[in-house]
């Protein structure tokens, strides 16, 4: 038997003991009583009155609205992963789908290894940039991750003077590509979830060195560009930093 409980933003239970009989492999639960807002749902799997599994996720109920007409006042952004291997959408289609959602900006990454396959040479795809500009969508880009041309096998991340400078050059190439194609960036993130790559005792200092190098490379040309620190993906990494 599957039992569901729903809580609102303030952790107050608004619906409980929603039971889905075990003879069904799927079912529907009416949420018509809920007002628009943010909610979390907890599920409990029971077998002979014993709890065998639990899970939790979030969802939102929004009012029926025209997202495109309200884009200028939208508070939402979205992560698009245009450079991910699993991405099957073309840049044009992806930008159009983002536009329909009514978001004001996207967050994405042009992988260092993909855009620099030859030392000192950068090939930044332009289509996604120009499509975002056409639709009036801003972008926050992040720089990452390793590139075997510049980072040695002994390094987990850029830590030598040469590899750090090469990474900063790559970040500058990405920001330049947006600037010259009509959609200048307002934010740039240096790496992400750095702890996953470098769990050494010097991890925080290594990241600080990398961040400072990128900042010093970008700031003279783009003094208004906001620089973002990539968040740690584990409590252990966060606490040690």
Coordinates of N, CA and C in Angstrom, one line a residue:
X1 N 0.8 -1.2 0.0 CA 0.0 0.0 0.0 C 0.9 1.2 0.0
X2 N 0.5 2.2 -0.8 CA 1.2 3.5 -0.9 C 0.4 4.6 -0.2
X3 N 1.1 5.3 0.7 CA 0.4 6.4 1.4 C 1.2 7.7 1.1
X4 N 0.4 8.7 0.9 CA 1.0 10.0 0.5 C 0.5 11.1 1.6
X5 N 1.5 12.0 1.9 CA 1.1 13.1 2.7 C 1.7 14.4 2.0
X6 N 0.9 15.5 2.0 CA 1.3 16.7 1.4 C 1.5 17.8 2.4
X7 N 2.6 18.5 2.3 CA 2.8 19.7 3.2 C 3.0 20.9 2.4
X8 N 2.6 22.1 2.9 CA 2.8 23.4 2.2 C 4.2 23.9 2.5
X9 N 4.4 25.2 2.1 CA 5.7 25.8 2.2 C 6.2 25.9 3.7
X10 N 5.2 26.0 4.6 CA 5.5 26.3 6.0 C 5.5 24.9 6.8
X11 N 5.6 23.8 6.1 CA 5.7 22.5 6.7 C 4.4 22.0 7.4
X12 N 3.3 22.7 7.1 CA 2.0 22.3 7.6 C 1.4 21.2 6.7
X13 N 0.9 20.1 7.3 CA 0.3 19.1 6.6 C -1.1 19.6 6.1
X14 N -1.3 19.5 4.7 CA -2.5 20.0 4.2 C -3.3 18.8 3.6
X15 N -2.7 17.7 3.4 CA -3.5 16.5 3.0 C -2.7 15.3 3.5
X16 N -3.4 14.3 4.1 CA -2.7 13.2 4.7 C -3.5 11.9 4.4
X17 N -2.8 10.8 4.6 CA -3.4 9.5 4.5 C -4.1 9.3 3.1
X18 N -3.4 9.8 2.0 CA -3.9 9.5 0.7 C -3.4 8.1 0.3
X19 N -4.3 7.2 0.3 CA -4.0 5.8 0.1 C -4.2 5.3 -1.3
X20 N -3.2 4.7 -1.9 CA -3.3 4.1 -3.2 C -3.3 2.6 -3.1
X21 N -4.4 1.9 -3.3 CA -4.4 0.5 -3.1 C -3.4 -0.3 -3.9
X22 N -2.8 -1.3 -3.3 CA -1.7 -2.0 -3.8 C -2.1 -2.8 -5.1
X23 N -3.4 -3.0 -5.4 CA -3.7 -3.7 -6.6 C -3.6 -2.9 -7.9
X24 N -3.3 -1.6 -7.7 CA -3.2 -0.8 -8.9 C -1.7 -0.4 -9.1
X25 N -1.3 -0.4 -10.4 CA 0.1 -0.1 -10.7 C 0.2 1.5 -10.9
X26 N -1.0 2.1 -11.0 CA -1.0 3.6 -11.0 C -2.3 4.1 -10.6
X27 N -2.4 5.3 -10.2 CA -3.7 5.9 -9.7 C -3.6 7.4 -9.8
X28 N -4.7 8.1 -9.6 CA -4.7 9.5 -9.6 C -5.2 10.0 -8.3
X29 N -4.6 11.1 -7.8 CA -5.0 11.7 -6.6 C -5.5 13.1 -6.9
X30 N -6.6 13.5 -6.5 CA -7.2 14.8 -6.7 C -6.5 15.8 -5.8
X31 N -6.0 16.9 -6.4 CA -5.4 18.0 -5.6 C -6.2 19.3 -5.8
X32 N -7.4 19.2 -6.2 CA -8.3 20.3 -6.5 C -8.5 21.2 -5.2
X33 N -8.3 20.7 -4.1 CA -8.5 21.5 -2.8 C -7.4 22.4 -2.5
X34 N -6.2 22.2 -3.2 CA -5.0 23.0 -2.9 C -5.0 24.3 -3.6
X35 N -4.6 25.4 -2.9 CA -4.4 26.7 -3.5 C -3.1 26.7 -4.3
X36 N -2.9 27.7 -5.2 CA -1.6 27.8 -5.9 C -0.5 28.1 -4.9
X37 N 0.6 27.4 -5.1 CA 1.7 27.6 -4.2 C 2.7 26.4 -4.3
X38 N 3.7 26.4 -3.4 CA 4.7 25.4 -3.3 C 4.3 24.3 -2.3
X39 N 4.6 23.0 -2.7 CA 4.2 21.9 -1.8 C 5.3 20.9 -1.9
X40 N 5.3 20.0 -0.8 CA 6.2 18.8 -0.8 C 5.3 17.6 -0.6
X41 N 5.6 16.5 -1.3 CA 4.8 15.3 -1.1 C 5.7 14.2 -0.6
X42 N 5.3 13.5 0.5 CA 6.0 12.4 1.0 C 5.3 11.1 0.7
X43 N 5.9 10.1 0.3 CA 5.3 8.8 0.0 C 5.9 7.7 0.9
X44 N 5.0 6.8 1.4 CA 5.4 5.8 2.2 C 4.9 4.4 1.7
X45 N 5.7 3.5 1.5 CA 5.3 2.2 1.0 C 5.2 1.2 2.2
X46 N 4.1 0.6 2.3 CA 3.8 -0.2 3.5 C 3.6 -1.7 3.0
X47 N 4.1 -2.6 3.8 CA 3.8 -4.0 3.5 C 3.5 -4.7 4.8
X48 N 2.3 -5.2 4.9 CA 1.8 -5.8 6.2 C 2.0 -4.9 7.4
X49 N 1.7 -3.6 7.2 CA 1.7 -2.6 8.2 C 3.2 -2.2 8.6
X50 N 4.1 -2.7 7.8 CA 5.5 -2.3 8.0 C 6.0 -1.4 6.9
X51 N 6.7 -0.3 7.3 CA 7.3 0.7 6.4 C 8.5 0.1 5.7
X52 N 8.5 0.0 4.4 CA 9.6 -0.6 3.6 C 10.3 0.4 2.7
X53 N 9.7 1.6 2.5 CA 10.4 2.6 1.7 C 9.7 3.9 1.8
X54 N 10.4 5.0 1.6 CA 9.8 6.3 1.7 C 10.6 7.2 0.7
X55 N 9.9 8.2 0.3 CA 10.5 9.2 -0.6 C 9.8 10.5 -0.5
X56 N 10.5 11.6 -1.1 CA 9.9 12.9 -1.0 C 10.3 13.7 -2.2
X57 N 9.4 14.5 -2.7 CA 9.7 15.4 -3.8 C 8.8 16.7 -3.6
X58 N 9.1 17.7 -4.5 CA 8.3 18.9 -4.4 C 7.5 19.1 -5.7
X59 N 6.5 20.0 -5.6 CA 5.8 20.4 -6.8 C 5.1 21.7 -6.5
X60 N 4.6 22.3 -7.5 CA 4.0 23.6 -7.4 C 2.7 23.6 -8.1
X61 N 1.7 24.3 -7.6 CA 0.4 24.6 -8.3 C 0.4 26.0 -8.7
X62 N 0.3 26.3 -10.0 CA 0.3 27.7 -10.5 C -1.0 28.0 -11.1
X63 N -1.3 29.3 -11.1 CA -2.6 29.8 -11.7 C -2.5 29.7 -13.2
X64 N -3.6 29.5 -13.9 CA -3.6 29.5 -15.3 C -3.2 30.9 -15.8
X65 N -2.1 31.0 -16.5 CA -1.6 32.3 -16.9 C -0.9 32.2 -18.2
X66 N -0.7 33.3 -18.9 CA 0.1 33.3 -20.1 C 1.5 33.6 -19.8
X67 N 2.3 32.6 -19.8 CA 3.7 32.8 -19.3 C 4.5 33.7 -20.2
X68 N 4.3 33.7 -21.5 CA 5.0 34.6 -22.4 C 4.7 36.0 -22.1
X69 N 3.4 36.4 -21.9 CA 3.0 37.8 -21.7 C 3.6 38.3 -20.4
X70 N 3.9 37.4 -19.4 CA 4.3 37.8 -18.1 C 5.8 37.5 -17.9
X71 N 6.6 37.3 -19.1 CA 8.0 37.0 -19.0 C 8.8 38.1 -18.3
X72 N 8.5 39.3 -18.6 CA 9.3 40.4 -18.1 C 9.2 40.5 -16.6
X73 N 8.2 40.0 -15.9 CA 8.1 40.0 -14.5 C 8.3 38.7 -13.9
X74 N 8.7 37.7 -14.7 CA 8.9 36.4 -14.2 C 10.1 36.3 -13.2
X75 N 10.0 35.5 -12.2 CA 11.1 35.3 -11.3 C 11.9 34.0 -11.6
X76 N 11.5 33.3 -12.7 CA 12.1 32.0 -12.9 C 13.2 32.0 -14.0
X77 N 14.2 31.1 -13.7 CA 15.2 30.8 -14.7 C 15.2 29.3 -14.8
X78 N 16.0 28.7 -15.7 CA 16.0 27.3 -15.9 C 17.4 26.8 -16.4
X79 N 17.7 25.6 -16.0 CA 19.0 25.0 -16.4 C 18.8 24.2 -17.6
X80 N 19.5 24.5 -18.7 CA 19.2 23.9 -20.0 C 20.1 22.8 -20.4
X81 N 21.3 22.7 -20.0 CA 22.3 21.6 -20.3 C 22.4 21.4 -21.8
X82 N 22.6 22.5 -22.5 CA 22.6 22.4 -24.0 C 23.9 21.6 -24.4
X83 N 24.9 21.6 -23.6 CA 26.2 20.9 -24.0 C 26.2 19.5 -23.5
X84 N 25.2 19.0 -22.8 CA 25.2 17.7 -22.2 C 25.1 16.6 -23.3
X85 N 25.8 15.5 -23.1 CA 25.7 14.4 -24.1 C 24.3 13.9 -24.4
X86 N 23.5 13.9 -23.3 CA 22.2 13.3 -23.5 C 21.2 14.3 -24.2
X87 N 21.6 15.5 -24.4 CA 20.6 16.5 -25.0 C 20.3 16.2 -26.4
X88 N 19.0 16.0 -26.7 CA 18.6 15.7 -28.1 C 18.0 16.9 -28.8
X89 N 17.7 18.0 -28.1 CA 17.1 19.1 -28.7 C 18.1 20.0 -29.4
X90 N 17.7 20.5 -30.6 CA 18.6 21.5 -31.2 C 18.6 22.8 -30.5
X91 N 19.6 23.6 -30.6 CA 19.6 24.9 -29.9 C 18.4 25.8 -30.2
X92 N 17.9 25.7 -31.5 CA 16.8 26.5 -31.8 C 15.5 26.1 -31.1
X93 N 15.3 24.7 -31.1 CA 14.1 24.2 -30.4 C 14.2 24.4 -28.9
X94 N 15.4 24.2 -28.3 CA 15.5 24.4 -26.9 C 15.2 25.9 -26.5
X95 N 15.7 26.8 -27.3 CA 15.5 28.2 -27.0 C 14.0 28.5 -27.1
X96 N 13.3 28.0 -28.1 CA 11.9 28.2 -28.2 C 11.1 27.6 -27.0
X97 N 11.5 26.4 -26.6 CA 10.8 25.8 -25.5 C 11.0 26.6 -24.2
X98 N 12.2 27.1 -24.0 CA 12.5 28.0 -22.8 C 11.6 29.2 -22.9
X99 N 11.5 29.8 -24.1 CA 10.7 31.0 -24.2 C 9.2 30.8 -23.9
X100 N 8.7 29.6 -24.3 CA 7.3 29.3 -24.0 C 7.0 29.2 -22.5
X101 N 8.1 28.8 -21.7 CA 7.9 28.7 -20.3 C 7.9 30.0 -19.6
X102 N 8.2 31.1 -20.3 CA 8.2 32.4 -19.7 C 9.3 32.7 -18.8
X103 N 10.5 32.0 -18.9 CA 11.6 32.3 -18.0 C 12.4 33.5 -18.6
X104 N 13.1 34.2 -17.7 CA 13.9 35.4 -18.1 C 15.3 35.0 -18.4
X105 N 15.8 33.9 -17.9 CA 17.2 33.6 -18.2 C 17.5 32.1 -18.0
X106 N 18.6 31.7 -18.6 CA 18.9 30.3 -18.5 C 20.3 30.2 -17.9
X107 N 20.6 29.0 -17.3 CA 22.0 28.7 -16.8 C 22.5 27.5 -17.6
X108 N 23.7 27.6 -18.1 CA 24.2 26.5 -18.9 C 25.8 26.6 -18.9
X109 N 26.3 25.7 -19.7 CA 27.8 25.5 -19.7 C 28.2 25.0 -21.1
X110 N 29.3 25.7 -21.6 CA 30.0 25.1 -22.7 C 31.2 24.5 -22.2
X111 N 31.2 23.1 -22.2 CA 32.3 22.4 -21.6 C 33.7 22.8 -22.2
X112 N 34.6 22.9 -21.3 CA 36.0 23.3 -21.7 C 36.6 22.3 -22.7
X113 N 36.4 21.0 -22.4 CA 36.9 20.0 -23.3 C 36.3 20.0 -24.7
X114 N 35.1 20.4 -24.8 CA 34.4 20.4 -26.1 C 34.7 21.6 -26.9
X115 N 34.9 22.8 -26.3 CA 35.2 24.0 -27.1 C 36.7 24.3 -27.3
X116 N 37.5 23.5 -26.6 CA 39.0 23.7 -26.8 C 39.6 22.3 -27.0
X117 N 39.7 21.9 -28.2 CA 40.3 20.6 -28.6 C 41.7 20.7 -29.1
X118 N 42.1 22.0 -29.2 CA 43.5 22.3 -29.6 C 44.0 23.4 -28.7
X119 N 45.2 23.3 -28.2 CA 45.7 24.3 -27.2 C 45.6 25.7 -27.7
X120 N 44.9 26.6 -26.9 CA 44.8 28.0 -27.3 C 43.8 28.3 -28.3
X121 N 43.0 27.3 -28.8 CA 42.0 27.5 -29.8 C 40.6 27.2 -29.2
X122 N 39.7 28.1 -29.4 CA 38.3 28.0 -28.8 C 37.3 28.0 -29.9
X123 N 36.4 27.1 -29.9 CA 35.3 27.1 -30.9 C 34.0 27.1 -30.1
X124 N 33.4 28.3 -29.9 CA 32.2 28.4 -29.1 C 31.0 28.4 -30.0
X125 N 30.1 27.4 -29.8 CA 28.9 27.4 -30.7 C 28.1 28.7 -30.5
X126 N 27.6 29.2 -31.6 CA 27.0 30.5 -31.6 C 25.4 30.5 -31.7
X127 N 24.9 29.4 -32.2 CA 23.5 29.3 -32.5 C 22.6 29.5 -31.2
X128 N 22.9 28.8 -30.1 CA 22.1 29.0 -28.9 C 22.2 30.4 -28.4
X129 N 23.4 31.0 -28.5 CA 23.5 32.4 -28.0 C 22.6 33.3 -28.8
X130 N 22.7 33.2 -30.1 CA 21.9 34.1 -31.0 C 20.4 33.9 -30.8
X131 N 20.0 32.6 -30.6 CA 18.6 32.3 -30.4 C 18.1 32.9 -29.1
X132 N 18.8 32.8 -28.1 CA 18.4 33.4 -26.8 C 18.3 34.9 -27.0
X133 N 19.2 35.5 -27.7 CA 19.1 37.0 -27.9 C 17.9 37.3 -28.7
X134 N 17.6 36.5 -29.7 CA 16.4 36.8 -30.5 C 15.1 36.8 -29.7
X135 N 15.1 35.9 -28.7 CA 13.9 35.8 -27.8 C 14.0 36.6 -26.6
X136 N 15.0 37.4 -26.4 CA 15.1 38.3 -25.2 C 15.4 37.5 -23.9
X137 N 16.1 36.4 -24.0 CA 16.4 35.6 -22.8 C 17.8 35.8 -22.4
X138 N 18.1 36.1 -21.2 CA 19.4 36.3 -20.7 C 20.0 34.9 -20.3
X139 N 21.3 34.9 -20.0 CA 22.0 33.7 -19.7 C 23.0 33.9 -18.6
X140 N 23.1 32.9 -17.8 CA 24.2 32.7 -16.8 C 25.0 31.5 -17.2
X141 N 26.3 31.7 -17.5 CA 27.1 30.5 -18.0 C 28.1 30.2 -16.9
X142 N 28.5 28.9 -16.9 CA 29.5 28.5 -15.9 C 30.6 27.9 -16.6
X143 N 31.8 28.0 -16.1 CA 33.0 27.5 -16.7 C 33.4 26.1 -16.0
X144 N 33.6 25.1 -16.9 CA 33.9 23.8 -16.4 C 34.0 22.8 -17.6
X145 N 34.6 21.7 -17.5 CA 35.3 21.2 -16.3 C 36.7 20.8 -16.8
X146 N 37.2 19.7 -16.5 CA 38.6 19.4 -16.9 C 38.8 19.3 -18.4
X147 N 40.0 19.5 -18.8 CA 40.4 19.4 -20.2 C 41.8 18.7 -20.2
X148 N 41.9 17.5 -20.8 CA 43.2 16.8 -20.7 C 44.3 17.5 -21.5
X149 N 44.0 18.4 -22.4 CA 45.0 19.1 -23.1 C 45.8 20.0 -22.1
X150 N 45.1 20.5 -21.1 CA 45.8 21.5 -20.2 C 46.0 20.9 -18.8
X151 N 45.1 20.0 -18.4 CA 45.2 19.5 -17.0 C 45.9 18.1 -17.0
X152 N 47.0 17.9 -16.3 CA 47.7 16.7 -16.3 C 47.0 15.6 -15.5
X153 N 47.4 14.4 -15.8 CA 46.8 13.2 -15.1 C 46.9 13.3 -13.6
X154 N 48.0 14.0 -13.1 CA 48.2 14.1 -11.7 C 47.3 15.2 -11.0
X155 N 46.7 16.0 -11.8 CA 45.8 17.1 -11.3 C 44.4 16.5 -11.4
X156 N 43.6 16.9 -10.4 CA 42.1 16.6 -10.4 C 41.4 17.7 -11.0
X157 N 41.9 18.9 -10.8 CA 41.4 20.2 -11.3 C 42.6 21.0 -11.7
X158 N 42.4 22.1 -12.4 CA 43.5 23.0 -12.7 C 44.1 23.6 -11.4
X159 N 45.4 23.2 -11.2 CA 46.0 23.7 -10.0 C 47.4 24.3 -10.2
X160 N 48.0 24.0 -11.4 CA 49.3 24.6 -11.7 C 49.0 26.0 -12.4
X161 N 50.1 26.8 -12.5 CA 49.9 28.1 -13.1 C 49.5 28.0 -14.5
X162 N 50.0 27.0 -15.3 CA 49.7 26.9 -16.7 C 48.2 26.5 -16.9
X163 N 47.8 25.5 -16.1 CA 46.4 25.0 -16.3 C 45.4 26.0 -15.8
X164 N 45.7 26.7 -14.7 CA 44.8 27.7 -14.2 C 44.6 28.9 -15.2
X165 N 45.7 29.3 -15.8 CA 45.7 30.4 -16.8 C 44.9 29.9 -18.0
X166 N 45.1 28.7 -18.4 CA 44.4 28.1 -19.6 C 42.9 28.1 -19.3
X167 N 42.5 27.7 -18.1 CA 41.1 27.7 -17.7 C 40.5 29.1 -17.8
X168 N 41.2 30.1 -17.2 CA 40.8 31.5 -17.3 C 40.6 32.0 -18.7
X169 N 41.5 31.6 -19.6 CA 41.4 32.0 -21.0 C 40.2 31.4 -21.6
X170 N 39.9 30.1 -21.3 CA 38.6 29.5 -21.8 C 37.4 30.2 -21.3
X171 N 37.4 30.6 -20.0 CA 36.2 31.3 -19.5 C 36.0 32.7 -20.2
X172 N 37.1 33.3 -20.5 CA 37.1 34.6 -21.2 C 36.5 34.4 -22.6
X173 N 36.9 33.3 -23.2 CA 36.4 33.0 -24.6 C 34.9 32.8 -24.6
X174 N 34.4 32.2 -23.6 CA 32.9 32.0 -23.5 C 32.2 33.3 -23.3
X175 N 32.7 34.1 -22.4 CA 32.1 35.4 -22.1 C 32.2 36.3 -23.4
X176 N 33.3 36.3 -24.0 CA 33.5 37.1 -25.3 C 32.5 36.7 -26.3
X177 N 32.2 35.4 -26.4 CA 31.3 34.8 -27.5 C 29.9 35.4 -27.3
X178 N 29.5 35.5 -26.0 CA 28.2 36.1 -25.8 C 28.2 37.6 -26.1
X179 N 29.2 38.3 -25.7 CA 29.3 39.7 -25.9 C 29.3 40.1 -27.4
X180 N 30.0 39.4 -28.2 CA 30.1 39.7 -29.6 C 28.9 39.3 -30.4
X181 N 28.1 38.4 -29.8 CA 26.9 37.9 -30.5 C 25.6 38.5 -30.0
X182 N 25.7 39.6 -29.3 CA 24.6 40.4 -29.0 C 23.8 40.1 -27.7
X183 N 24.4 39.2 -26.9 CA 23.7 38.8 -25.7 C 24.7 38.7 -24.5
X184 N 25.2 39.9 -24.1 CA 26.2 39.9 -23.1 C 25.7 39.2 -21.8
X185 N 26.6 38.5 -21.1 CA 26.3 37.8 -19.9 C 26.2 38.8 -18.8
X186 N 25.4 38.6 -17.8 CA 25.3 39.4 -16.6 C 25.9 38.6 -15.4
X187 N 26.0 37.2 -15.5 CA 26.6 36.4 -14.5 C 27.4 35.3 -15.0
X188 N 28.5 34.9 -14.3 CA 29.3 33.8 -14.7 C 29.7 33.0 -13.5
X189 N 29.5 31.7 -13.6 CA 29.9 30.8 -12.4 C 31.2 30.1 -12.7
X190 N 32.0 30.1 -11.7 CA 33.3 29.4 -11.9 C 33.2 28.0 -11.3
X191 N 33.2 27.0 -12.2 CA 33.1 25.6 -11.9 C 31.7 25.3 -11.2
X192 N 31.5 24.1 -10.8 CA 30.3 23.8 -10.0 C 30.6 22.5 -9.3
X193 N 30.1 22.4 -8.0 CA 30.2 21.2 -7.2 C 31.7 20.8 -7.2
X194 N 32.6 21.7 -6.9 CA 34.0 21.5 -7.0 C 34.5 20.4 -6.1
X195 N 33.8 20.2 -5.0 CA 34.2 19.1 -4.1 C 34.2 17.8 -4.7
X196 N 33.3 17.6 -5.7 CA 33.3 16.3 -6.4 C 34.5 16.0 -7.2
X197 N 35.3 17.0 -7.5 CA 36.5 16.9 -8.3 C 37.7 16.9 -7.4
X198 N 37.7 17.6 -6.4 CA 38.9 17.8 -5.5 C 38.5 17.7 -4.1
X199 N 38.7 16.6 -3.4 CA 38.4 16.4 -2.0 C 39.6 16.5 -1.1
X200 N 40.7 17.0 -1.7 CA 41.9 17.1 -0.9 C 41.8 18.2 0.2
X201 N 42.8 18.2 1.1 CA 42.8 19.1 2.2 C 43.0 20.6 1.6
X202 N 43.5 20.7 0.4 CA 43.7 22.0 -0.2 C 42.6 22.4 -1.1
X203 N 41.5 21.7 -1.1 CA 40.4 21.9 -2.0 C 39.9 23.3 -2.0
X204 N 39.6 23.9 -0.9 CA 39.1 25.2 -0.8 C 40.1 26.3 -1.4
X205 N 41.4 26.1 -1.0 CA 42.4 27.0 -1.5 C 42.6 26.8 -3.0
X206 N 42.5 25.6 -3.5 CA 42.7 25.4 -4.9 C 41.5 26.1 -5.7
X207 N 40.3 26.0 -5.1 CA 39.2 26.6 -5.8 C 39.4 28.1 -5.7
X208 N 39.8 28.6 -4.6 CA 40.0 30.1 -4.5 C 41.0 30.6 -5.5
X209 N 42.1 29.8 -5.7 CA 43.1 30.2 -6.7 C 42.5 30.2 -8.1
X210 N 41.6 29.2 -8.4 CA 41.0 29.2 -9.7 C 40.0 30.3 -9.9
X211 N 39.2 30.6 -8.9 CA 38.2 31.7 -8.9 C 38.9 33.0 -9.2
X212 N 40.0 33.3 -8.4 CA 40.7 34.5 -8.5 C 41.3 34.8 -9.9
X213 N 41.8 33.7 -10.4 CA 42.4 33.8 -11.8 C 41.3 34.1 -12.8
X214 N 40.2 33.5 -12.7 CA 39.1 33.8 -13.7 C 38.6 35.2 -13.5
X215 N 38.4 35.6 -12.2 CA 38.0 37.0 -11.9 C 38.9 38.0 -12.5
X216 N 40.2 37.8 -12.3 CA 41.2 38.8 -12.8 C 41.3 38.8 -14.3
X217 N 40.9 37.7 -14.9 CA 40.9 37.6 -16.4 C 39.6 38.4 -16.9
X218 N 38.5 38.2 -16.3 CA 37.3 38.8 -16.8 C 37.0 40.2 -16.4
X219 N 37.3 40.6 -15.2 CA 36.9 41.8 -14.6 C 37.4 43.1 -15.4
X220 N 38.6 43.1 -15.9 CA 39.0 44.3 -16.7 C 38.1 44.6 -17.9
X221 N 37.7 43.6 -18.6 CA 36.9 43.7 -19.8 C 35.4 43.8 -19.4
X222 N 35.0 43.2 -18.3 CA 33.6 43.1 -18.0 C 33.4 43.4 -16.5
X223 N 33.6 44.7 -16.1 CA 33.5 45.1 -14.7 C 32.2 44.9 -14.1
X224 N 31.1 44.9 -14.9 CA 29.8 44.7 -14.3 C 29.3 43.2 -14.2
X225 N 30.1 42.3 -14.7 CA 29.8 40.9 -14.7 C 29.8 40.4 -13.3
X226 N 28.7 39.8 -12.9 CA 28.6 39.2 -11.5 C 29.3 37.8 -11.6
X227 N 30.2 37.6 -10.6 CA 30.9 36.3 -10.5 C 30.3 35.4 -9.4
X228 N 29.9 34.2 -9.8 CA 29.3 33.3 -8.9 C 30.2 32.1 -8.5
X229 N 30.1 31.7 -7.2 CA 30.9 30.6 -6.7 C 30.0 29.3 -6.8
X230 N 30.6 28.3 -7.4 CA 29.9 27.0 -7.6 C 29.7 26.4 -6.2
X231 N 28.5 25.9 -5.9 CA 28.1 25.4 -4.6 C 28.7 24.0 -4.5
X232 N 29.0 23.6 -3.2 CA 29.4 22.2 -2.9 C 28.2 21.3 -2.9
X233 N 28.4 20.1 -3.4 CA 27.2 19.2 -3.6 C 27.1 18.2 -2.4
X234 N 27.9 18.3 -1.4 CA 27.8 17.5 -0.2 C 27.9 18.3 1.1
X235 N 27.3 17.8 2.1 CA 27.4 18.5 3.4 C 28.9 18.4 3.9
X236 N 29.5 17.3 3.6 CA 30.9 17.1 4.0 C 31.8 18.2 3.4
X237 N 31.7 18.3 2.1 CA 32.5 19.4 1.4 C 32.2 20.8 1.9
X238 N 30.9 21.0 2.1 CA 30.5 22.4 2.6 C 31.1 22.7 3.9
X239 N 31.0 21.7 4.8 CA 31.6 21.9 6.2 C 33.1 22.1 6.2
X240 N 33.8 21.3 5.3 CA 35.2 21.4 5.3 C 35.7 22.7 4.7
X241 N 34.9 23.2 3.7 CA 35.3 24.5 3.1 C 35.1 25.6 4.1

